[in-house]
Every structure is written in C-alpha cells, then in structure tokens.
Short mmCIF file of C-alpha atoms and ligand atoms in Angstrom, two decimals:
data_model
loop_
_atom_site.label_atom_id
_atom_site.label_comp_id
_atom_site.label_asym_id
_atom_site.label_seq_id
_atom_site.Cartn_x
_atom_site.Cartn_y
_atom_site.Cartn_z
CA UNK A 1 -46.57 1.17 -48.49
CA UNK A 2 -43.97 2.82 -46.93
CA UNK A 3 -43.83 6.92 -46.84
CA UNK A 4 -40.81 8.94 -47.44
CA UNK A 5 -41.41 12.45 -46.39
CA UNK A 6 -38.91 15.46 -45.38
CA UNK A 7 -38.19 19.15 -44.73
CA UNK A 8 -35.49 21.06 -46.65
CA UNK A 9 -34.37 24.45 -45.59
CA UNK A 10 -31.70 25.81 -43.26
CA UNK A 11 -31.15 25.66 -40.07
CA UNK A 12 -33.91 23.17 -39.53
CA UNK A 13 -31.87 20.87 -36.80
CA UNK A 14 -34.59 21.40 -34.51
CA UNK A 15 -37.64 22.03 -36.41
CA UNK A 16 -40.35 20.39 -34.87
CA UNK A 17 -42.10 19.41 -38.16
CA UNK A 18 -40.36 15.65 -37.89
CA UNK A 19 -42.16 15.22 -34.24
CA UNK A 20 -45.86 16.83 -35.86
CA UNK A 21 -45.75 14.11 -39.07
CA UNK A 22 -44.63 11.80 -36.94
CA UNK A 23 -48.00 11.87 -34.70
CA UNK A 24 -49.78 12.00 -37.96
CA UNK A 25 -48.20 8.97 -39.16
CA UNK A 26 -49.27 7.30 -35.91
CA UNK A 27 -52.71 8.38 -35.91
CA UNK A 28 -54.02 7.47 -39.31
CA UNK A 29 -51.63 4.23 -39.19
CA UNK A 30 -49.98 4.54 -41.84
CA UNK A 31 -46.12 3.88 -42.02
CA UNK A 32 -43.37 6.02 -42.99
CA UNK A 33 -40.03 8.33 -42.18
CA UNK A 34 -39.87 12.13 -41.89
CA UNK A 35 -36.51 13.44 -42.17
CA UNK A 36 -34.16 16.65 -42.07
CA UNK A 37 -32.41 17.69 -45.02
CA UNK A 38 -30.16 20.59 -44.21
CA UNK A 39 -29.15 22.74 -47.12
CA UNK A 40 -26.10 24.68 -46.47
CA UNK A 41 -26.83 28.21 -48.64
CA UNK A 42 -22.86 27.84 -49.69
CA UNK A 43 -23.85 23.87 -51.65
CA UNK A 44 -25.18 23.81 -54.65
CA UNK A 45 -28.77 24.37 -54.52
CA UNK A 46 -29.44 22.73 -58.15
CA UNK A 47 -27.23 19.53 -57.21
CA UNK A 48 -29.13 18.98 -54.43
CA UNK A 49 -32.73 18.93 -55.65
CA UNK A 50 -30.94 16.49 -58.28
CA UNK A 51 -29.90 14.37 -55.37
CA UNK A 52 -33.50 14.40 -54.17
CA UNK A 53 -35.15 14.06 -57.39
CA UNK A 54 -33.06 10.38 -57.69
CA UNK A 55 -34.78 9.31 -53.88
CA UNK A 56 -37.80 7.16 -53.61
CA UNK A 57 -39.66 10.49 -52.27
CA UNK A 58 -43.62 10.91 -51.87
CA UNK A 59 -43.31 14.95 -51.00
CA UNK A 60 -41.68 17.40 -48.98
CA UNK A 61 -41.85 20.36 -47.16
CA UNK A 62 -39.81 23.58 -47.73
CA UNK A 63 -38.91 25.97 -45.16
CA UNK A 64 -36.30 29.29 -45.01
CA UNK A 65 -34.92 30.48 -47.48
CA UNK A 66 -35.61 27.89 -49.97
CA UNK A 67 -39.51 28.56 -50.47
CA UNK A 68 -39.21 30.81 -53.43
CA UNK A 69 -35.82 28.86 -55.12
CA UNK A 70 -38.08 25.37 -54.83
CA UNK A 71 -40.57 27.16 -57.56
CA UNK A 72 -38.03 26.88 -60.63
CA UNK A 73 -37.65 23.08 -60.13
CA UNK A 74 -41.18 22.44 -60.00
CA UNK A 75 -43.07 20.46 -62.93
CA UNK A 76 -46.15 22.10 -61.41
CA UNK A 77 -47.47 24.78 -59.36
CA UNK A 78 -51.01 25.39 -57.29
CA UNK A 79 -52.97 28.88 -58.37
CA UNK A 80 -52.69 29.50 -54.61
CA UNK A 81 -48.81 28.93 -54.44
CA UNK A 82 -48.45 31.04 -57.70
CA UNK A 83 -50.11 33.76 -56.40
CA UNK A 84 -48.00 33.66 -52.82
CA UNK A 85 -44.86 33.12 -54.94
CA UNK A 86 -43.18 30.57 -52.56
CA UNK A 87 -44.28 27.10 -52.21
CA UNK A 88 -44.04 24.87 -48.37
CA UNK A 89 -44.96 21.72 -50.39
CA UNK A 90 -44.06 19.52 -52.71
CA UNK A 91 -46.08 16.03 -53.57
CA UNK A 92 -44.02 13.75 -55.34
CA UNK A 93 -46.36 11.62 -57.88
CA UNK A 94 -45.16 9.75 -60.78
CA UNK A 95 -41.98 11.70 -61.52
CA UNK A 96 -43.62 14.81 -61.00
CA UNK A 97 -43.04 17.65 -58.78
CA UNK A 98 -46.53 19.66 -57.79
CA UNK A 99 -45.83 22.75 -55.28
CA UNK A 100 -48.41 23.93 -53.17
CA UNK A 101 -48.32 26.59 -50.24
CA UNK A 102 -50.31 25.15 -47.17
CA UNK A 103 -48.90 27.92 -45.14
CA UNK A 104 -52.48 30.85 -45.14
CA UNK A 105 -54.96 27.85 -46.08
CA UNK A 106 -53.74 26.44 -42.50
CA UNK A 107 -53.26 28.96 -40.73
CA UNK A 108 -56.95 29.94 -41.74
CA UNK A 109 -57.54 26.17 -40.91
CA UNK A 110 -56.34 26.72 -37.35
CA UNK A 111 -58.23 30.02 -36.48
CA UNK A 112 -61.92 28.00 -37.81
CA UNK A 113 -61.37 25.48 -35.65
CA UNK A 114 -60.90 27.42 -32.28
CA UNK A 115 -62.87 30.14 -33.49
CA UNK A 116 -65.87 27.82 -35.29
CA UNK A 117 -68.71 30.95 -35.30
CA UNK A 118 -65.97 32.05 -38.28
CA UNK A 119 -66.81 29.93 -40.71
CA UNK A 120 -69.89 32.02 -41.23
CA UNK A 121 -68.38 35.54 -40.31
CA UNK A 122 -67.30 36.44 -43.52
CA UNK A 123 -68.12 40.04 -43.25
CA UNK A 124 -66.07 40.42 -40.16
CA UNK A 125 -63.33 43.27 -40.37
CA UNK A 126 -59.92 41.70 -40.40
CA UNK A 127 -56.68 43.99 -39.33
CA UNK A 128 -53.81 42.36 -40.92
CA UNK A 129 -50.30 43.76 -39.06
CA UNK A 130 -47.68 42.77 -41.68
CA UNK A 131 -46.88 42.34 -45.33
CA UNK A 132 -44.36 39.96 -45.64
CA UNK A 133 -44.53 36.69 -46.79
CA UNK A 134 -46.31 35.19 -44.09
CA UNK A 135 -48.76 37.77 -44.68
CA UNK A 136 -49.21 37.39 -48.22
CA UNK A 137 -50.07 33.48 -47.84
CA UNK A 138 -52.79 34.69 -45.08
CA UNK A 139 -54.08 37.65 -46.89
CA UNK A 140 -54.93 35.37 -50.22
CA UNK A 141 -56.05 32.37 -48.07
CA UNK A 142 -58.33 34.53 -46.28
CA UNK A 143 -59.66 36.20 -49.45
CA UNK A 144 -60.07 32.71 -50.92
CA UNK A 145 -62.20 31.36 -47.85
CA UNK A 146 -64.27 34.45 -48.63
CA UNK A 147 -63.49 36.89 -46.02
CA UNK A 148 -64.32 40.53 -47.82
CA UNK A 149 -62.82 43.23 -45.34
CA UNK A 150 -59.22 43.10 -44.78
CA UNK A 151 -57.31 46.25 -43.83
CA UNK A 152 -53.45 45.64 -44.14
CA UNK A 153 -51.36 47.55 -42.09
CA UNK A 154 -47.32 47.83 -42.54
CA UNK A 155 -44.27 49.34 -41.23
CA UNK A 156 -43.62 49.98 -45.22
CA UNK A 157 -47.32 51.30 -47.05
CA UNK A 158 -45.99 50.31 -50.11
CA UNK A 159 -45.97 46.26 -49.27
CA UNK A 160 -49.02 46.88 -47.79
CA UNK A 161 -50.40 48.52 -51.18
CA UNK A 162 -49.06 46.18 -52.68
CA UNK A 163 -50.73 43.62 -51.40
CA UNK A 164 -53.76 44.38 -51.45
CA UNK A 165 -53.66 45.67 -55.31
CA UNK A 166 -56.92 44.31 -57.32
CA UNK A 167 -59.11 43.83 -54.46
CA UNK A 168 -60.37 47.11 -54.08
CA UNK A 169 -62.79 46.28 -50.90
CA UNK A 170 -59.43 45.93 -48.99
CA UNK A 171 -57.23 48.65 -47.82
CA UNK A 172 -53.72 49.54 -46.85
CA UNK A 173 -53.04 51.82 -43.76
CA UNK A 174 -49.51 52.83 -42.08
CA UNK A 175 -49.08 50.81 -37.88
CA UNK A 176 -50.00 54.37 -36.73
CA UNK A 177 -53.62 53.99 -37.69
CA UNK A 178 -53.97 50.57 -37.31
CA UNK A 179 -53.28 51.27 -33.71
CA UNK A 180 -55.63 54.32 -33.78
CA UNK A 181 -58.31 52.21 -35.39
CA UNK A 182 -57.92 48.74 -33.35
CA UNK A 183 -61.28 49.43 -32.12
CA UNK A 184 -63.15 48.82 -35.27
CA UNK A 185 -62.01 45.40 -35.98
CA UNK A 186 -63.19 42.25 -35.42
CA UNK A 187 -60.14 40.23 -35.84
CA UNK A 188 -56.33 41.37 -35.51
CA UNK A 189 -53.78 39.10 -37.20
CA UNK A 190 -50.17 40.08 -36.06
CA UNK A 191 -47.95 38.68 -38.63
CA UNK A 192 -44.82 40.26 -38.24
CA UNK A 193 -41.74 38.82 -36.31
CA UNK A 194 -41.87 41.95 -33.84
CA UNK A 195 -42.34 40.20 -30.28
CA UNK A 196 -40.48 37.59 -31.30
CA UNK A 197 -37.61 35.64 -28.77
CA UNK A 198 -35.30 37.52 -27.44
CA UNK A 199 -37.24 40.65 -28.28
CA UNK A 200 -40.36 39.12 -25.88
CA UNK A 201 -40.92 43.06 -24.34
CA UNK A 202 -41.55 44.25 -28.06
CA UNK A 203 -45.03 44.49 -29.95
CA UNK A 204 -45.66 45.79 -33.37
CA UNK A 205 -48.84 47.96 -32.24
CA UNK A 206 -49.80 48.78 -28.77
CA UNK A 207 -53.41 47.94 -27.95
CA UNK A 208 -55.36 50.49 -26.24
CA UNK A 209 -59.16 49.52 -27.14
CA UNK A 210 -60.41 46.72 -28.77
CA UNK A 211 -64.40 46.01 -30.05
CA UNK A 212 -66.09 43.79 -27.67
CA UNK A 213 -65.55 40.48 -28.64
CA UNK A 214 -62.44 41.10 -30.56
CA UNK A 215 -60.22 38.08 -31.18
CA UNK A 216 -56.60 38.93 -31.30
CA UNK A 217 -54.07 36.15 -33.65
CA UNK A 218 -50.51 36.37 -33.55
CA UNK A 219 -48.47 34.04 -35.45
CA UNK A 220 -44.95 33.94 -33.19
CA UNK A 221 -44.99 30.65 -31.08
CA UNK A 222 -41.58 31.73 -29.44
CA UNK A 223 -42.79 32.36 -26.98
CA UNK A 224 -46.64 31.44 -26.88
CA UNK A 225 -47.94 34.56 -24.83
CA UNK A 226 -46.48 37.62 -26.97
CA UNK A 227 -46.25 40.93 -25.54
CA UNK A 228 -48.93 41.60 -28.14
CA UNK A 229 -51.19 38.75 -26.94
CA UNK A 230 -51.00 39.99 -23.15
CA UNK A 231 -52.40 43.24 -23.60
CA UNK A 232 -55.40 42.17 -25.90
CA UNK A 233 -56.04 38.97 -22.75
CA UNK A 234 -55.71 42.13 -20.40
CA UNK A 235 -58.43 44.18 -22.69
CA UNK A 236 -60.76 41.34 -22.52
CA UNK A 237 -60.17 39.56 -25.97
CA UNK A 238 -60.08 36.11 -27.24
CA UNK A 239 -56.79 35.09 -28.12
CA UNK A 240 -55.23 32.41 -30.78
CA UNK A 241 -51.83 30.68 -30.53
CA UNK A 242 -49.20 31.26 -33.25
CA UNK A 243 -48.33 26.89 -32.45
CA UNK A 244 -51.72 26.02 -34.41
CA UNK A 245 -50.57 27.13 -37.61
CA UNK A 246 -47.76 24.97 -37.46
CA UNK A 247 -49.79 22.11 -36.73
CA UNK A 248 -52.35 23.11 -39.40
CA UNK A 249 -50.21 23.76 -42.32
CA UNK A 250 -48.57 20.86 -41.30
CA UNK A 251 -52.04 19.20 -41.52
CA UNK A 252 -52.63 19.92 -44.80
CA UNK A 253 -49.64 18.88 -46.20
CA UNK A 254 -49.95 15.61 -45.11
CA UNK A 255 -53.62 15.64 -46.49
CA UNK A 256 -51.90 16.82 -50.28
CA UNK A 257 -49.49 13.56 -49.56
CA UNK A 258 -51.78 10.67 -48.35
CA UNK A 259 -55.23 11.92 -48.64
CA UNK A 260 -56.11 11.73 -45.34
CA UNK A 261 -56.69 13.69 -42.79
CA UNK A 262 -55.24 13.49 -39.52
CA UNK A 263 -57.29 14.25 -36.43
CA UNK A 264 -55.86 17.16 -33.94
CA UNK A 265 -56.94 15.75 -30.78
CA UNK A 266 -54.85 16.89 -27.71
CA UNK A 267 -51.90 17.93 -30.14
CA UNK A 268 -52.43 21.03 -29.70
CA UNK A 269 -51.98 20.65 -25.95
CA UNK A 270 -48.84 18.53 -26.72
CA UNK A 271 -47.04 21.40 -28.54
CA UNK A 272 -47.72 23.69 -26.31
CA UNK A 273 -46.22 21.35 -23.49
CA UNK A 274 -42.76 21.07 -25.48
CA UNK A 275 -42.94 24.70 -26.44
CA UNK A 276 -42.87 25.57 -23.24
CA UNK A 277 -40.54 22.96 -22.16
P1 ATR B 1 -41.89 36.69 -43.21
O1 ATR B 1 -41.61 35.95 -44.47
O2 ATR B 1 -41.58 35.94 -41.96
O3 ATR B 1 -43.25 37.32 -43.18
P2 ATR B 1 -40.62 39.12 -44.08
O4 ATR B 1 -41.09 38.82 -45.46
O5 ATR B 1 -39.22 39.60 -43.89
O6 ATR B 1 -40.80 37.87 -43.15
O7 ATR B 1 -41.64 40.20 -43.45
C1 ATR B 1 -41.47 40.72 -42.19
C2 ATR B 1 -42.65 41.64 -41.85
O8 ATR B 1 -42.42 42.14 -40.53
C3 ATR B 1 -42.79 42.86 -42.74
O9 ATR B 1 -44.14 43.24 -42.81
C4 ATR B 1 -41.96 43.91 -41.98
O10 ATR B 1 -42.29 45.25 -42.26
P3 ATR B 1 -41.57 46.00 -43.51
O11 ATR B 1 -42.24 45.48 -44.72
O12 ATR B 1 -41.86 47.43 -43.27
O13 ATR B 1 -40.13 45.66 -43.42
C5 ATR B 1 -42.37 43.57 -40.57
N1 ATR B 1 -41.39 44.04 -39.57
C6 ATR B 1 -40.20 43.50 -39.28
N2 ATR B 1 -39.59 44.19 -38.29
C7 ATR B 1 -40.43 45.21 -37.95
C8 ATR B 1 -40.40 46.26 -36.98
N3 ATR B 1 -39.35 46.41 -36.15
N4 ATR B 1 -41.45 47.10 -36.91
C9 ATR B 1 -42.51 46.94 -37.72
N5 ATR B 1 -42.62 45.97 -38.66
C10 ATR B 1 -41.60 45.12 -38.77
#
C-alpha cells in the first residue's frame, strides 16, 4: 500500500515535518507521500476539511492555529488530546477521524532517550517555565509517565494555577521564584517562546545556581543553543535540544499511522546539520 500523509496549518511552506516522515518512510520501507496543505485563515476552514475528508487520506498532522479548530471535526478524540484541548494528529481509518496529541508524549519520548537514568527518576523535581499550550501537552504527558513533582512557573500565576488544578502534589509559582529556587530542581523545562529567533539575547529566567547534576530542556530549536541553554552549559548542566521533540512527536505520529516504529539513528545529528544550515 501506498501512504497518504500531510500537515495542515499556516504558514507551513517550510516546515520540516515533510523531510522527518520522509526518512521514516525510508527507514521502515514502506511507501508513501507527505505533503503541505496550507490553510489560508481568510478560506473556509469547514470547506476545507470537507475537501480533505473526500481524499484517499491515512492521517495527518495539525500545526498553528488549527490544533484546537481540528477537534470539532473529529469522529473521535484520545483522553490525552481531550485533556490538552488541541489535537497534532489525526489517523484516518475507515471513514473515521481519531485525534490524538503526540506533542508532551514525544517530547517526554525525546528527553528518555538522551536522558535514559529518567525512566526510573520519577521522583525527580521538575521546574516547568511556561503555561501555554506547549506546556499543557508536557505537563499532562509528564504526569501520565508518572513523574509526581512538577512546579509550574508563569509570567501569568493564574495559567500556571490553572494548570496544575487537581493535582495537588504540583505547584504554581510566579518566574521570580522559579529563578530564586532553580537550585532545588532536578530538571528545568523552558517552554516558553522567550529566546526565541530574533530575540536570541533573551531568556525567560536567568540561571544563577543550579543542583549538581541538573539537566536543563528548552523546547526553541531556532536557534539550537538558547541564551537559556548557554548559561545552564556554563553552570555545569546537562543540556537537551528543543530539535528532538520535533523528531519525537513526529515519531509517534507515524507509529498512530502505520504501527511501526521508526528507528532515530543519526537523525538527530541530521536535523541539527540543516538547522544550522
Ligand atoms: P504555545 O502554544 O507555543 O505554548 P502560548 O500558548 O501563547 O504559546 O504560550 C506562550 C507561553 O510563553 C506562556 O506561558 C506565556 O506567558 P503568559 O501566560 O504569561 O502570557 C509565555 N511568554 C510569552 N512571552 C513571554 C515573556 N516575554 N516573558 C515571560 N513569559 C512569556
């Protein structure tokens, strides 16, 4: 058989998702297209999933600012998706829509696998800078993997209390303390688009001290090395690449639409190469 995936979203000219299947595709040998389906905000949004629905489609992803939108069009929705409120995924199986949200399950997926000695570290103290949606798909993802202690820590407390509401062994605190505090944690997740490119001299929190063996996360991959990312390399911690949770949503996607699972060999090494040009 011959697999029809895409990506719907906007601008997505040059997402790189169409270059990651694509090296899945190759290494499990199986056969099939990944393609680009702009969605101009000013079309209509309903016509278009019609147009879609009438393609020979086995699933898709969804990117900015359709995630949310995709949910009412759905025949079916994963707890985990539900609870996140936006979906990145849609398998397409006998006439039915089922939306999933690979987004925290992979990026949880990519920290494992260079981290490995956290698979059993569930009662490590996480620092969670953020509370927007890419937060939200981490912070249940992580709960769901069984990590206990999560501290989120927002520009606005209220998101922050908000997320964390019925999980009363987690806790909401304002940037200030987080970056009075950075000391006690194990791991520090920057989630936030603060650091981002153009703003590369920016960082959400400025780290001063960090625990000994701290690993530091942050989820930008424009560029690679945030300003947030230097100083914890400069205070002596480990350090993880925003570029792996691309590849590792990505992973699991293709794992919801084939069943298999592609291996990661070297890819990693090959984003980073275009990434940094
Ligand atoms: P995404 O879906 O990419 O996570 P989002 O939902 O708009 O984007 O969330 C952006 C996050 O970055 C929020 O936590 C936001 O803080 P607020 O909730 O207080 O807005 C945070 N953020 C954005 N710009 C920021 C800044 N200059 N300083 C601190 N936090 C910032």
């Amino acid at each position: 058989m011959t697999y029809q995936f895409g990506l719907i979203g906007y601008p997505i000219k040059h997402s790189l998702s169409p270059w990651i299947h694509g090296e899945f595709l190759k290494r499990t040998n199986l056969q099939g297209t990944y393609s680009i389906v702009e969605i101009d905000p000013n079309v209509s949004f309903e016509e278009e999933m019609r147009k879609l629905r009438s393609m020979n489609i086995n699933g898709f992803n969804i990117t900015v600012p359709y995630k949310e939108k995709i949910i009412d069009f759905l025949d079916d929705i994963d707890e985990q998706a539900k609870k996140i409120g936006a979906v990145n995924t849609v398998l397409c199986k006998s006439g039915k829509w089922i939306g999933y949200n690979t987004d925290g399950n992979g990026y949880v997926r990519s920290l494992q696998s260079s981290f490995p000695s956290l698979k059993e570290g569930k009662e490590k103290k996480i620092l969670l800078l953020g509370a927007g949606g890419a937060a939200k798909g981490i912070f249940h993802a992580l709960i769901q993997h069984g990590y206990q202690h999560v501290t989120v820590a927002n520009r606005s407390i209220d998101k922050a209390i908000l997320l964390i509401e019925n999980h009363p062994q987690c806790k909401a605190i304002t940037l200030k303390e987080a970056e009075q505090t950075t000391d006690q944690f194990d791991l520090i997740i920057q989630t936030s688009s603060v650091g981002m490119k153009p703003h590369v001299d920016q960082a959400i929190i400025h780290l001063t001290k960090l625990k000994e063996d701290a690993i530091v996360s942050d989820i930008i991959y424009q560029p690679l090395l945030t300003k947030l990312l230097k100083e914890a390399e400069s205070l002596g911690a480990s350090i993880h690449f925003g570029h792996t949770m691309l590849l590792y949503q990505a992973q699991y996607a293709f794992e919801i639409w084939t069943d298999k699972r592609p291996p990661m060999d070297d890819l990693d090494t090959e984003l980073q190469n275009i990434l940094e040009g």
